[in-house]
mmCIF file of C-alpha atoms and ligand atoms in Angstrom:
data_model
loop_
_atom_site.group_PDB
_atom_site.id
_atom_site.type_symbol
_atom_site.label_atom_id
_atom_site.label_comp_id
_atom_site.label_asym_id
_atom_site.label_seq_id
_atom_site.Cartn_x
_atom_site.Cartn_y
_atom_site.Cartn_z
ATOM 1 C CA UNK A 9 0.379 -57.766 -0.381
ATOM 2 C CA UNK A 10 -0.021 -54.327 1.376
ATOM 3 C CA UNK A 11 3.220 -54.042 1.003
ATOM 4 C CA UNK A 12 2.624 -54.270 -2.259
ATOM 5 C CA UNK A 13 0.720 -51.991 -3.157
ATOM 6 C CA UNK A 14 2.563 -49.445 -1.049
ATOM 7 C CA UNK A 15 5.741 -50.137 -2.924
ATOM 8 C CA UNK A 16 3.849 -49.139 -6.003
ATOM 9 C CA UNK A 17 2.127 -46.179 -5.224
ATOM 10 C CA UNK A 18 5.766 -45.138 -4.178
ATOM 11 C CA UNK A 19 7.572 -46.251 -7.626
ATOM 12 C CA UNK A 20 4.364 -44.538 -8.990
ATOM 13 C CA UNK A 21 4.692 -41.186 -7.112
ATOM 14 C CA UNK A 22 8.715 -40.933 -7.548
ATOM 15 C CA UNK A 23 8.717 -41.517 -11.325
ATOM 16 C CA UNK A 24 5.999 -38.377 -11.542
ATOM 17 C CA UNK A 25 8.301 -36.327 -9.286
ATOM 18 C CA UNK A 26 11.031 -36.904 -11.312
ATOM 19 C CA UNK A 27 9.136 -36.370 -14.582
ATOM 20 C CA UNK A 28 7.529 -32.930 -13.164
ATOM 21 C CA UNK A 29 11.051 -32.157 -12.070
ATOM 22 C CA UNK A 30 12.741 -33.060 -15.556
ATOM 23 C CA UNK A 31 9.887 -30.811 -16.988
ATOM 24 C CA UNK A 32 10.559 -27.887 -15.029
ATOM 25 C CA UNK A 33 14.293 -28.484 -15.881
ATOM 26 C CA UNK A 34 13.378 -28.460 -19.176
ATOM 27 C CA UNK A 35 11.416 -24.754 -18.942
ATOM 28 C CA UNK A 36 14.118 -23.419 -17.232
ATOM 29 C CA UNK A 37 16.440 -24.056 -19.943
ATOM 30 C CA UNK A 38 13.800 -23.444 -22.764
ATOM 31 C CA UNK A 39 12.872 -19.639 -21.688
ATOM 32 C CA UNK A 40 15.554 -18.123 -23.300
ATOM 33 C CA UNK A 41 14.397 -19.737 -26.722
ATOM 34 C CA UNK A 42 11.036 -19.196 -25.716
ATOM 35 C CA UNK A 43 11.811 -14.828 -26.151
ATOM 36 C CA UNK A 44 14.203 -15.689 -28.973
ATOM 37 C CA UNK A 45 11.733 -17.448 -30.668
ATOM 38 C CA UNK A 46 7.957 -15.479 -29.844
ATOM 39 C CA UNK A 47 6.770 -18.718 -28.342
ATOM 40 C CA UNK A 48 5.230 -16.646 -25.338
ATOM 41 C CA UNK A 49 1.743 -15.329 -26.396
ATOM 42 C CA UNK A 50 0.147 -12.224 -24.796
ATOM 43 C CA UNK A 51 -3.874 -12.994 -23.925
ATOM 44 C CA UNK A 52 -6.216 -10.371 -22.837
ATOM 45 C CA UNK A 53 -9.469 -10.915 -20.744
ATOM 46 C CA UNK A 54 -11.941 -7.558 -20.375
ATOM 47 C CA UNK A 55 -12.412 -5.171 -17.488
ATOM 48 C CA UNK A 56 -16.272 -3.773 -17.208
ATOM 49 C CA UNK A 57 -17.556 -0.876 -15.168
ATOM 50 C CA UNK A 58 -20.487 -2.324 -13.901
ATOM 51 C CA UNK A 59 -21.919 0.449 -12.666
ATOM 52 C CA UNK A 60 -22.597 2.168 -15.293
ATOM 53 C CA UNK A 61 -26.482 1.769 -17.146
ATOM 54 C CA UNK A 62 -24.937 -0.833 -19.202
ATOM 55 C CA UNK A 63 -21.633 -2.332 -18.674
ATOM 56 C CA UNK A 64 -18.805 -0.287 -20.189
ATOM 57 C CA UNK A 65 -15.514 -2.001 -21.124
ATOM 58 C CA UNK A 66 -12.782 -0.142 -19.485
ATOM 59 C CA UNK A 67 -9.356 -1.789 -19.521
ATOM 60 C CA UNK A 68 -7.767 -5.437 -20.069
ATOM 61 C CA UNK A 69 -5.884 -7.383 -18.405
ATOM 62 C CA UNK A 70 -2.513 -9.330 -20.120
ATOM 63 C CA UNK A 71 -2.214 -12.950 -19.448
ATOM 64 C CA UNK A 72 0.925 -14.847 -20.726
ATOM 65 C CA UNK A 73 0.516 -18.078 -22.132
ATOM 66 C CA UNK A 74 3.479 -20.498 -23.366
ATOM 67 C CA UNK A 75 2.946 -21.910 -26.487
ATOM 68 C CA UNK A 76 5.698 -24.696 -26.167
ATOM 69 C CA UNK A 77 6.252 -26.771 -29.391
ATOM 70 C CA UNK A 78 6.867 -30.015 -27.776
ATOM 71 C CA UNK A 79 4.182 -29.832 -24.380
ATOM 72 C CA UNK A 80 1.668 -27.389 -26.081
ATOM 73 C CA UNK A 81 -0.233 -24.611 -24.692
ATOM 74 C CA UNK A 82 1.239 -24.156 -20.959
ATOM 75 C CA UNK A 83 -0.809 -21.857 -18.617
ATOM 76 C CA UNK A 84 1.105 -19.427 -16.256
ATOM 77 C CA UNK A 85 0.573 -21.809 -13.878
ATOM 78 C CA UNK A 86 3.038 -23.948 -15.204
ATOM 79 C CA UNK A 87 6.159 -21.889 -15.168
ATOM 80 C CA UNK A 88 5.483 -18.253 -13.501
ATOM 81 C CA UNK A 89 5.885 -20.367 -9.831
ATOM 82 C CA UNK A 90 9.130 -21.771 -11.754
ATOM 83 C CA UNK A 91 10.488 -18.632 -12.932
ATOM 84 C CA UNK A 92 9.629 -16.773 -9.946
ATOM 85 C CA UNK A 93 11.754 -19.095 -7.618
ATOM 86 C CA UNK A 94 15.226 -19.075 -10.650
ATOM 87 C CA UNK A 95 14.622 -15.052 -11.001
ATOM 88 C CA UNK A 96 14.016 -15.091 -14.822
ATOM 89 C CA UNK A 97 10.613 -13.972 -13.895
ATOM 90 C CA UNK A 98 11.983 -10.446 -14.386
ATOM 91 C CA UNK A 99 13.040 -11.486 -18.233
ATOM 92 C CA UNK A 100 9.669 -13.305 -18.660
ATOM 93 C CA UNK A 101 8.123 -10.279 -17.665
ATOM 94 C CA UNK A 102 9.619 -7.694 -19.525
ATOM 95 C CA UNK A 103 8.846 -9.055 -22.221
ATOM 96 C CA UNK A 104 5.207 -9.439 -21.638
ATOM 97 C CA UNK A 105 5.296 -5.965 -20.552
ATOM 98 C CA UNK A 106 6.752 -4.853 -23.925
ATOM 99 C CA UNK A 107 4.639 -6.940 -25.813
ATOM 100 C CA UNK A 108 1.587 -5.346 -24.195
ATOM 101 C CA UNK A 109 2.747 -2.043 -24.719
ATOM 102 C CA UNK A 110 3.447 -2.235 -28.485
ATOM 103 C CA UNK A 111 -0.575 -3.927 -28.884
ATOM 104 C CA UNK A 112 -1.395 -0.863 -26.800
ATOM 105 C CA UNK A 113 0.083 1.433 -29.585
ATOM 106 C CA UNK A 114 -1.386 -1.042 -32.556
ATOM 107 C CA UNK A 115 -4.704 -0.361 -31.363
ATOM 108 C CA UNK A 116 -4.711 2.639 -30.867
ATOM 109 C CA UNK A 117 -3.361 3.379 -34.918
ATOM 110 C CA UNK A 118 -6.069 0.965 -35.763
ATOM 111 C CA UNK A 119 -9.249 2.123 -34.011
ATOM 112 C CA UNK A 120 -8.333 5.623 -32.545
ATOM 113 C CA UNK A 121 -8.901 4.328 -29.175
ATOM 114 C CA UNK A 122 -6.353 3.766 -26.118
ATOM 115 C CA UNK A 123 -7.393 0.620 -24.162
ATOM 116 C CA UNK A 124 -5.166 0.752 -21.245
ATOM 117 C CA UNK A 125 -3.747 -2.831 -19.983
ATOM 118 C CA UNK A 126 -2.854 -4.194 -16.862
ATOM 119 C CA UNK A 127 0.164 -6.411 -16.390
ATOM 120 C CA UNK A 128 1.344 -8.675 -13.126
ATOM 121 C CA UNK A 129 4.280 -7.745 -11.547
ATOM 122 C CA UNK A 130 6.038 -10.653 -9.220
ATOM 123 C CA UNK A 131 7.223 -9.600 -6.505
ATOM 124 C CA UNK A 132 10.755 -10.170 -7.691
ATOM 125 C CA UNK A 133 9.704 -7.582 -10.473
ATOM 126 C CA UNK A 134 8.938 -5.245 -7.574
ATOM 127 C CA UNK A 135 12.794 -5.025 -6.022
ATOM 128 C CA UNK A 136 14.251 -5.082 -9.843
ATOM 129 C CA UNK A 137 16.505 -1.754 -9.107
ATOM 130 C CA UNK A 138 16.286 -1.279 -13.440
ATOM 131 C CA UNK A 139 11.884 -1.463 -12.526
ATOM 132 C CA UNK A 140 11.501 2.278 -13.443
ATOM 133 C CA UNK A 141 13.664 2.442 -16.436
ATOM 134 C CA UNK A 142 12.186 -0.472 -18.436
ATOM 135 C CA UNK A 143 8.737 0.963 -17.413
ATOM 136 C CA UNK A 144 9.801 4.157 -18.502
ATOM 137 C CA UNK A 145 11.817 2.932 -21.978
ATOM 138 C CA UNK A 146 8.320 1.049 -22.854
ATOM 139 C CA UNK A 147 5.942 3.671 -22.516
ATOM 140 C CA UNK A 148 8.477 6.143 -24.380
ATOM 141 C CA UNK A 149 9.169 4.010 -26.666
ATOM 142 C CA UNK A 150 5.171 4.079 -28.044
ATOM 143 C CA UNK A 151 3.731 7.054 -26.719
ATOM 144 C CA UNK A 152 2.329 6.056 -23.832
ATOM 145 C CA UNK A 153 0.815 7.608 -21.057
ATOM 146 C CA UNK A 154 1.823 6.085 -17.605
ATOM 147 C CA UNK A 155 -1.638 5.533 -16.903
ATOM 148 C CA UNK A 156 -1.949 3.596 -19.617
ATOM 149 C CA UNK A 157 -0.110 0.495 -18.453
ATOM 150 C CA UNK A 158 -1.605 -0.112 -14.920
ATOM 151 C CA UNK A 159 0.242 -2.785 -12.882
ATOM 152 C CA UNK A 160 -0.647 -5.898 -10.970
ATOM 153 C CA UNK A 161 0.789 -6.248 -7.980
ATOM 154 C CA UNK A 162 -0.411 -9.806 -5.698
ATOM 155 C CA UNK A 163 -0.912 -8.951 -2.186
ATOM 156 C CA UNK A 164 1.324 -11.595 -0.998
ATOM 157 C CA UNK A 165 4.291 -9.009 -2.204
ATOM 158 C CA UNK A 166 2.886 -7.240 0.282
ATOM 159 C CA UNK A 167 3.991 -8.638 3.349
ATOM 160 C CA UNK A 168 7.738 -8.847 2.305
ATOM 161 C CA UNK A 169 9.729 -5.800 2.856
ATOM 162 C CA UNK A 170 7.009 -3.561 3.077
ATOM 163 C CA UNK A 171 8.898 -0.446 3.466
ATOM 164 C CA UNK A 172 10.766 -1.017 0.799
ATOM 165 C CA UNK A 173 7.877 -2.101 -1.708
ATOM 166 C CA UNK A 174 5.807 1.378 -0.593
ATOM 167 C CA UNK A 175 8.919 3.121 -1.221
ATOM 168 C CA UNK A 176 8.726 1.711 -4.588
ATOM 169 C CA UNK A 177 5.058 2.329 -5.230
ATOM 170 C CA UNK A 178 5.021 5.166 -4.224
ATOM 171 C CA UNK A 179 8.046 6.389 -6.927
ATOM 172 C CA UNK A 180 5.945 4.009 -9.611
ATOM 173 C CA UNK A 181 3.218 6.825 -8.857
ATOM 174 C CA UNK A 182 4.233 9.648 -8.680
ATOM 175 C CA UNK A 183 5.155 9.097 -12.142
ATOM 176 C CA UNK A 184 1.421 8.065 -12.989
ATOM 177 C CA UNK A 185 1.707 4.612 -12.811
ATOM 178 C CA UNK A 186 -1.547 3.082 -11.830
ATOM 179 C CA UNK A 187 -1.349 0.039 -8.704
ATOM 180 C CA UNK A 188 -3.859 -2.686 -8.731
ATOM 181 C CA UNK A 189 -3.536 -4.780 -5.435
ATOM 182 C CA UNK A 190 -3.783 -7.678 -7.007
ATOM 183 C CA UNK A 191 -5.722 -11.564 -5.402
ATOM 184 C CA UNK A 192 -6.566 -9.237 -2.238
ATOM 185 C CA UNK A 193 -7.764 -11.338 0.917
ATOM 186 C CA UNK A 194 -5.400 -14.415 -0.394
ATOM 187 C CA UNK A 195 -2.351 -13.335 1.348
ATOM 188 C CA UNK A 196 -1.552 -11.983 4.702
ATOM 189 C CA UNK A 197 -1.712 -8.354 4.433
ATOM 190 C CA UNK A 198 -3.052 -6.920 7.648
ATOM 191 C CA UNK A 199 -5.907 -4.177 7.954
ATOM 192 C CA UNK A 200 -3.661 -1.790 9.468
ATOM 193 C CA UNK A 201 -0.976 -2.158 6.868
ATOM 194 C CA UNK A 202 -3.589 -1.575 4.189
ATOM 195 C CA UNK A 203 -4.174 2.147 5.468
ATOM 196 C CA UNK A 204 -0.255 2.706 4.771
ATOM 197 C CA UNK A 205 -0.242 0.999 1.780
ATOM 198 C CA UNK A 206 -0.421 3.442 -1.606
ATOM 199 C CA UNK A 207 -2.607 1.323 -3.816
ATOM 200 C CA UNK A 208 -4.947 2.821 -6.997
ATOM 201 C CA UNK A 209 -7.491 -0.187 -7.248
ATOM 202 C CA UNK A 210 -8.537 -3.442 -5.337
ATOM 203 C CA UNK A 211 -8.554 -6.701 -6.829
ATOM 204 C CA UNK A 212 -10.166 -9.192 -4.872
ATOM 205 C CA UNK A 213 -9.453 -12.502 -5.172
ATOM 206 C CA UNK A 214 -11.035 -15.233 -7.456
ATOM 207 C CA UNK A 215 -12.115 -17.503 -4.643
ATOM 208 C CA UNK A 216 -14.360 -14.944 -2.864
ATOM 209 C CA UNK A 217 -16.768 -14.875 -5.804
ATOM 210 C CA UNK A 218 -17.168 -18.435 -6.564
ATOM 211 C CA UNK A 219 -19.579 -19.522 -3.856
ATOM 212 C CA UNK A 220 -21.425 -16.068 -3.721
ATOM 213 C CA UNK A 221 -24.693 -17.348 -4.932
ATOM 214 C CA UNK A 222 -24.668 -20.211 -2.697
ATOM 215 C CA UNK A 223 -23.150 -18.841 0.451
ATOM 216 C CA UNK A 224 -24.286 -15.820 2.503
ATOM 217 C CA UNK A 225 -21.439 -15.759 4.476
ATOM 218 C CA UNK A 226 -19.373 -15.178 0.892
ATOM 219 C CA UNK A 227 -21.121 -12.724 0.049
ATOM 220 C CA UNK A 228 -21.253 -10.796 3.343
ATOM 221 C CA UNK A 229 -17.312 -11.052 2.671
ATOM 222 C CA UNK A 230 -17.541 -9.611 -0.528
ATOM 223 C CA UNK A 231 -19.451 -6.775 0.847
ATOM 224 C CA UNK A 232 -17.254 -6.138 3.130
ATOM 225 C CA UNK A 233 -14.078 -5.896 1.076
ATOM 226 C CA UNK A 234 -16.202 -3.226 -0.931
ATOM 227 C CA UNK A 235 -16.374 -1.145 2.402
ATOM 228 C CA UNK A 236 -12.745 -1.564 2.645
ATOM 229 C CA UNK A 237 -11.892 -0.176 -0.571
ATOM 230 C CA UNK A 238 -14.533 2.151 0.106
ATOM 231 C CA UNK A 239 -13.064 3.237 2.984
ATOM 232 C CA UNK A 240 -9.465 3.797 1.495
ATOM 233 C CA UNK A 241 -11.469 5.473 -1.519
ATOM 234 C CA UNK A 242 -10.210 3.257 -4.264
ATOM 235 C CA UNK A 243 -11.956 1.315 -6.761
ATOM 236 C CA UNK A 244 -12.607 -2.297 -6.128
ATOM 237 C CA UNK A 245 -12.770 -4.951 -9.182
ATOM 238 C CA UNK A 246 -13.921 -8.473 -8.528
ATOM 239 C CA UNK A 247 -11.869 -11.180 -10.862
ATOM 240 C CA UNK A 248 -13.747 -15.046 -11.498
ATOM 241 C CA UNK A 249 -17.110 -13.325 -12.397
ATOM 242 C CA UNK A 250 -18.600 -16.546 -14.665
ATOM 243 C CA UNK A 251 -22.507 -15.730 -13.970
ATOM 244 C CA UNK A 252 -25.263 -13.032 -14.413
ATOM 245 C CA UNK A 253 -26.383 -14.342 -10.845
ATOM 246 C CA UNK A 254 -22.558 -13.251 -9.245
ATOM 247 C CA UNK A 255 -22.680 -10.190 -11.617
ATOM 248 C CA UNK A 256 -25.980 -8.968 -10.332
ATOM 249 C CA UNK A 257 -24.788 -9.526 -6.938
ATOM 250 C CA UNK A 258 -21.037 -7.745 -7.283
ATOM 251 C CA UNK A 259 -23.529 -4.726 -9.044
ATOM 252 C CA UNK A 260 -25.825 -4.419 -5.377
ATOM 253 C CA UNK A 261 -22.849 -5.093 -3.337
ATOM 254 C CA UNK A 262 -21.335 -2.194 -4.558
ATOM 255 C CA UNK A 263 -18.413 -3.517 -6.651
ATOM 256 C CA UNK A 264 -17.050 -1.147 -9.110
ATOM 257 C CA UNK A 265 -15.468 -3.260 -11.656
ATOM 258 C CA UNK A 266 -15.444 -7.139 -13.150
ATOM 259 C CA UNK A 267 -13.653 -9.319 -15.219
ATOM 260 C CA UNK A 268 -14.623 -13.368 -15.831
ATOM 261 C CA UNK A 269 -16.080 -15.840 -18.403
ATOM 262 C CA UNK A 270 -19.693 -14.111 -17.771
ATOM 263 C CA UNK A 271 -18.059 -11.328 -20.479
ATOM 264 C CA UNK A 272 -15.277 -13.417 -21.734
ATOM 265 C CA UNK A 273 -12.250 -15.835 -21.749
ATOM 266 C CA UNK A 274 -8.790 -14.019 -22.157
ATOM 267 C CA UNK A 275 -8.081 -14.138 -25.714
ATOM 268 C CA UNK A 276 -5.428 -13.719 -28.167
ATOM 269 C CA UNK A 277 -4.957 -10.091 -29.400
ATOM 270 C CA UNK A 278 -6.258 -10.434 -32.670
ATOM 271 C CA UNK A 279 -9.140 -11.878 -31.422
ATOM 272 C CA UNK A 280 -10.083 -9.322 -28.257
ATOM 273 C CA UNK A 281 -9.483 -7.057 -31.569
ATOM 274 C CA UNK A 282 -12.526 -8.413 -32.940
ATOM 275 C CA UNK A 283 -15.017 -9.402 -30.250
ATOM 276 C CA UNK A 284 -14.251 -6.819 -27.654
ATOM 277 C CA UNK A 285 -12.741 -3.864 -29.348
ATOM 278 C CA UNK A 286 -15.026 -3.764 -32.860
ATOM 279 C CA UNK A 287 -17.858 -3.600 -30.358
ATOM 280 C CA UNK A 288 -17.286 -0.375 -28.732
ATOM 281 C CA UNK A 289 -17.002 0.896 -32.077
ATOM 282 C CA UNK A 290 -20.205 0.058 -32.519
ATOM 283 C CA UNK A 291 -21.444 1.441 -29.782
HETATM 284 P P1 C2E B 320 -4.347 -13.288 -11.813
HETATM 285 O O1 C2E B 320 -3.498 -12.134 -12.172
HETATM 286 O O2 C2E B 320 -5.124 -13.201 -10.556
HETATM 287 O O3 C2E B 320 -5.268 -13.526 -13.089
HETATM 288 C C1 C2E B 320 -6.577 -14.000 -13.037
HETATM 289 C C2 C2E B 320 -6.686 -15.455 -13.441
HETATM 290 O O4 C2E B 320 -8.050 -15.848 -13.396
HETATM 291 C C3 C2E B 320 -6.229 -15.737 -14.872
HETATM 292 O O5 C2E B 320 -5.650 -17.040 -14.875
HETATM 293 C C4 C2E B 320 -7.544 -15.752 -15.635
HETATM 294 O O6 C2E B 320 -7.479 -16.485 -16.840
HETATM 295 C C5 C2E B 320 -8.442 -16.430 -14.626
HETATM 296 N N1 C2E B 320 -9.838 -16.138 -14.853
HETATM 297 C C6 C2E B 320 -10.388 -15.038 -15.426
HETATM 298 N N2 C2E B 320 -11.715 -15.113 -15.438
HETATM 299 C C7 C2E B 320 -12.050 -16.276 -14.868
HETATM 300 C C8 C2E B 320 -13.305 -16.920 -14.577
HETATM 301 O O7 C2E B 320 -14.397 -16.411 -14.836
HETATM 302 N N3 C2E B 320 -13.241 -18.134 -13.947
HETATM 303 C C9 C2E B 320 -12.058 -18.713 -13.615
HETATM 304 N N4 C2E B 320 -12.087 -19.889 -12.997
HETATM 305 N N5 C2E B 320 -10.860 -18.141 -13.875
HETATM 306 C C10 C2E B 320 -10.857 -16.933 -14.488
HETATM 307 P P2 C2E B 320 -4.325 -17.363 -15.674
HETATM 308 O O8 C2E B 320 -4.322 -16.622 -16.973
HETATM 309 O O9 C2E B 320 -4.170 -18.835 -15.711
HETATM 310 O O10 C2E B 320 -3.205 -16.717 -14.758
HETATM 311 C C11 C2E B 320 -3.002 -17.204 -13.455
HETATM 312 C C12 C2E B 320 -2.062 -16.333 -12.676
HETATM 313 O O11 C2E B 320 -0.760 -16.347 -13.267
HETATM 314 C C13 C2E B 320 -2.470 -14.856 -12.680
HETATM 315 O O12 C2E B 320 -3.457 -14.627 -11.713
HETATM 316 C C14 C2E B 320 -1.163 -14.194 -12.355
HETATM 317 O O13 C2E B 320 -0.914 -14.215 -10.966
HETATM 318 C C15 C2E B 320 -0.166 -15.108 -13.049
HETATM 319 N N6 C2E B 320 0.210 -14.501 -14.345
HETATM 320 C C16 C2E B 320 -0.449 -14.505 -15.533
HETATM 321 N N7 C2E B 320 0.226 -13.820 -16.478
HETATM 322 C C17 C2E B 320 1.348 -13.370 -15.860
HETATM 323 C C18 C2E B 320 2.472 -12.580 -16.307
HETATM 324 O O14 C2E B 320 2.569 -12.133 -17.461
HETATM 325 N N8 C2E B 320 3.447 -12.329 -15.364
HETATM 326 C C19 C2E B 320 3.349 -12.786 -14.077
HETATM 327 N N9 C2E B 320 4.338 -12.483 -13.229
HETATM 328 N N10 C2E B 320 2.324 -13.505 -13.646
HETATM 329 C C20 C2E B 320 1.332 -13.784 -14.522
HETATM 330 MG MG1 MG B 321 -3.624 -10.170 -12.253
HETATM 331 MG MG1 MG B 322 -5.992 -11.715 -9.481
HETATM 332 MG MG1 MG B 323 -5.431 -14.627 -8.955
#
């Protein structure tokens, strides 16, 4: 009977590999269609400076979304892993990067304003030899400042081929590119390293906020990845924020920037048009 059971479970567990792997299949193949066709869609989730009197929207951040006419609305989750491991990341991104660029530029005609955006780089983006060019060709291409498309860069890039990827960074700004290290205290980056490493902004990760409220010793971590950044003089922006409990305690802790349901979801353009943009108008 055991037996059973067992044999199940494993009939159970091979057919959802092999559906998950005939899926990913199936995205691998569909990307190209995917740019052909516009079926990627740019979101954008608000940056606050929270230590201002009143928070003060300063930047977004660009978050690609698949909206795949036969599986529906696929999260990054779902294919940037995917894309990352066949190297069409680099396409994937691009485009993204383009995409955010030219919104950039139709905002700026529209309300007079230029909200600068951060993209993620993978770290196969980060050894593309063309990197600078396409950077370059995008922000030419609509006026841009370099500053005005700051990039995302996960720590866990980090710890491959460091020399190489500070050698990089360190081109990306001295043409005014801004760095964000991106999901910091996630990956393996050493302290040491971090004083060698030519960043603009920290960008802790998600799952240091979440218990904040709850857990001291969370918290004392939070604080002290504020003294880090402190320490290497750079701007630190916490990423998960969802209450005015974490917010009050990112504000006494220190932290410079947020982003998080608290202020809002990432949304379409047209919509962060509305809600986000129309309101510093306003104000
Ligand atoms: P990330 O760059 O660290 O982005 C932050 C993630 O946290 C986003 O997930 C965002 O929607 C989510 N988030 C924001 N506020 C909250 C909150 O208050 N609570 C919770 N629970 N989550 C929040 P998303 O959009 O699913 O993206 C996941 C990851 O996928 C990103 O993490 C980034 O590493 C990657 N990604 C997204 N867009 C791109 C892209 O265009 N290119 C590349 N290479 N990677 C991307
Ligand atoms: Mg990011
Ligand atoms: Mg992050
Ligand atoms: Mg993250």
């Amino acid at each position: 009977k055991m037996r059973g059971t067992f044999k199940t479970q494993a009939a159970i567990f091979d057919a959802e590999m092999e559906k998950r792997e005939n899926r990913d299949q199936r995205l691998l193949n569909d990307l190209n269609r995917a740019l052909e066709k516009g079926e990627l869609e740019v979101y954008y989730q608000p940056k606050y400076d929270i230590q201002a009197e009143h928070p003060r929207l300063s930047s977004a951040e660009a978050l690609v979304r698949w909206r795949h006419p036969e599986l529906g609305l696929l999260s990054p989750a779902d294919f940037v892993p995917l894309f990352e491991q066949s190297g069409q990341i680099t396409e994937l991104d691009n485009y993204v990067w383009k995409e955010a660029a030219r919104q950039i530029a139709t905002w700026r005609s529209r309300h007079g304003v230029v909200m600068p955006v951060s993209v993620n780089l993978s770290r196969v983006d980060v050894f593309d030899p063309n990197l600078m060019e396409i950077l370059d060709g995008i922000i030419a291409r609509h006026e841009l400042h370099a500053g005005d498309i700051k990039l995302e860069v996960t720590e866990s890039a980090y710890t491959e081929n460091a020399e190489q990827l500070i050698q990089v960074i360190e081109e990306l700004r001295a043409k005014g590119y801004e760095i964000e290290m991106d999901d910091f205290g996630s990956g393996y980056s050493s302290l040491n390293m971090l004083s060698s490493m030519p960043i603009d902004v920290l960008k802790m990760d998600i799952a240091f906020i979440r218990n904040i409220e709850r857990n001291e010793k969370d918290f004392r971590l939070v604080e002290l990845i504020v003294d880090i950044a402190r320490s290497l003089k750079v701007p630190v922006i916490a990423e998960g924020v969802e209450t005015a409990g974490q917010l009050n305690l990112l504000r006494n802790a220190g932290c410079n920037l947020v982003q998080g349901y608290y202020f809002s979801a990432p949304l379409p353009a047209a919509e962060f048009e509305r809600k986000i943009l129309s309101e510093v108008e306003k104000a």
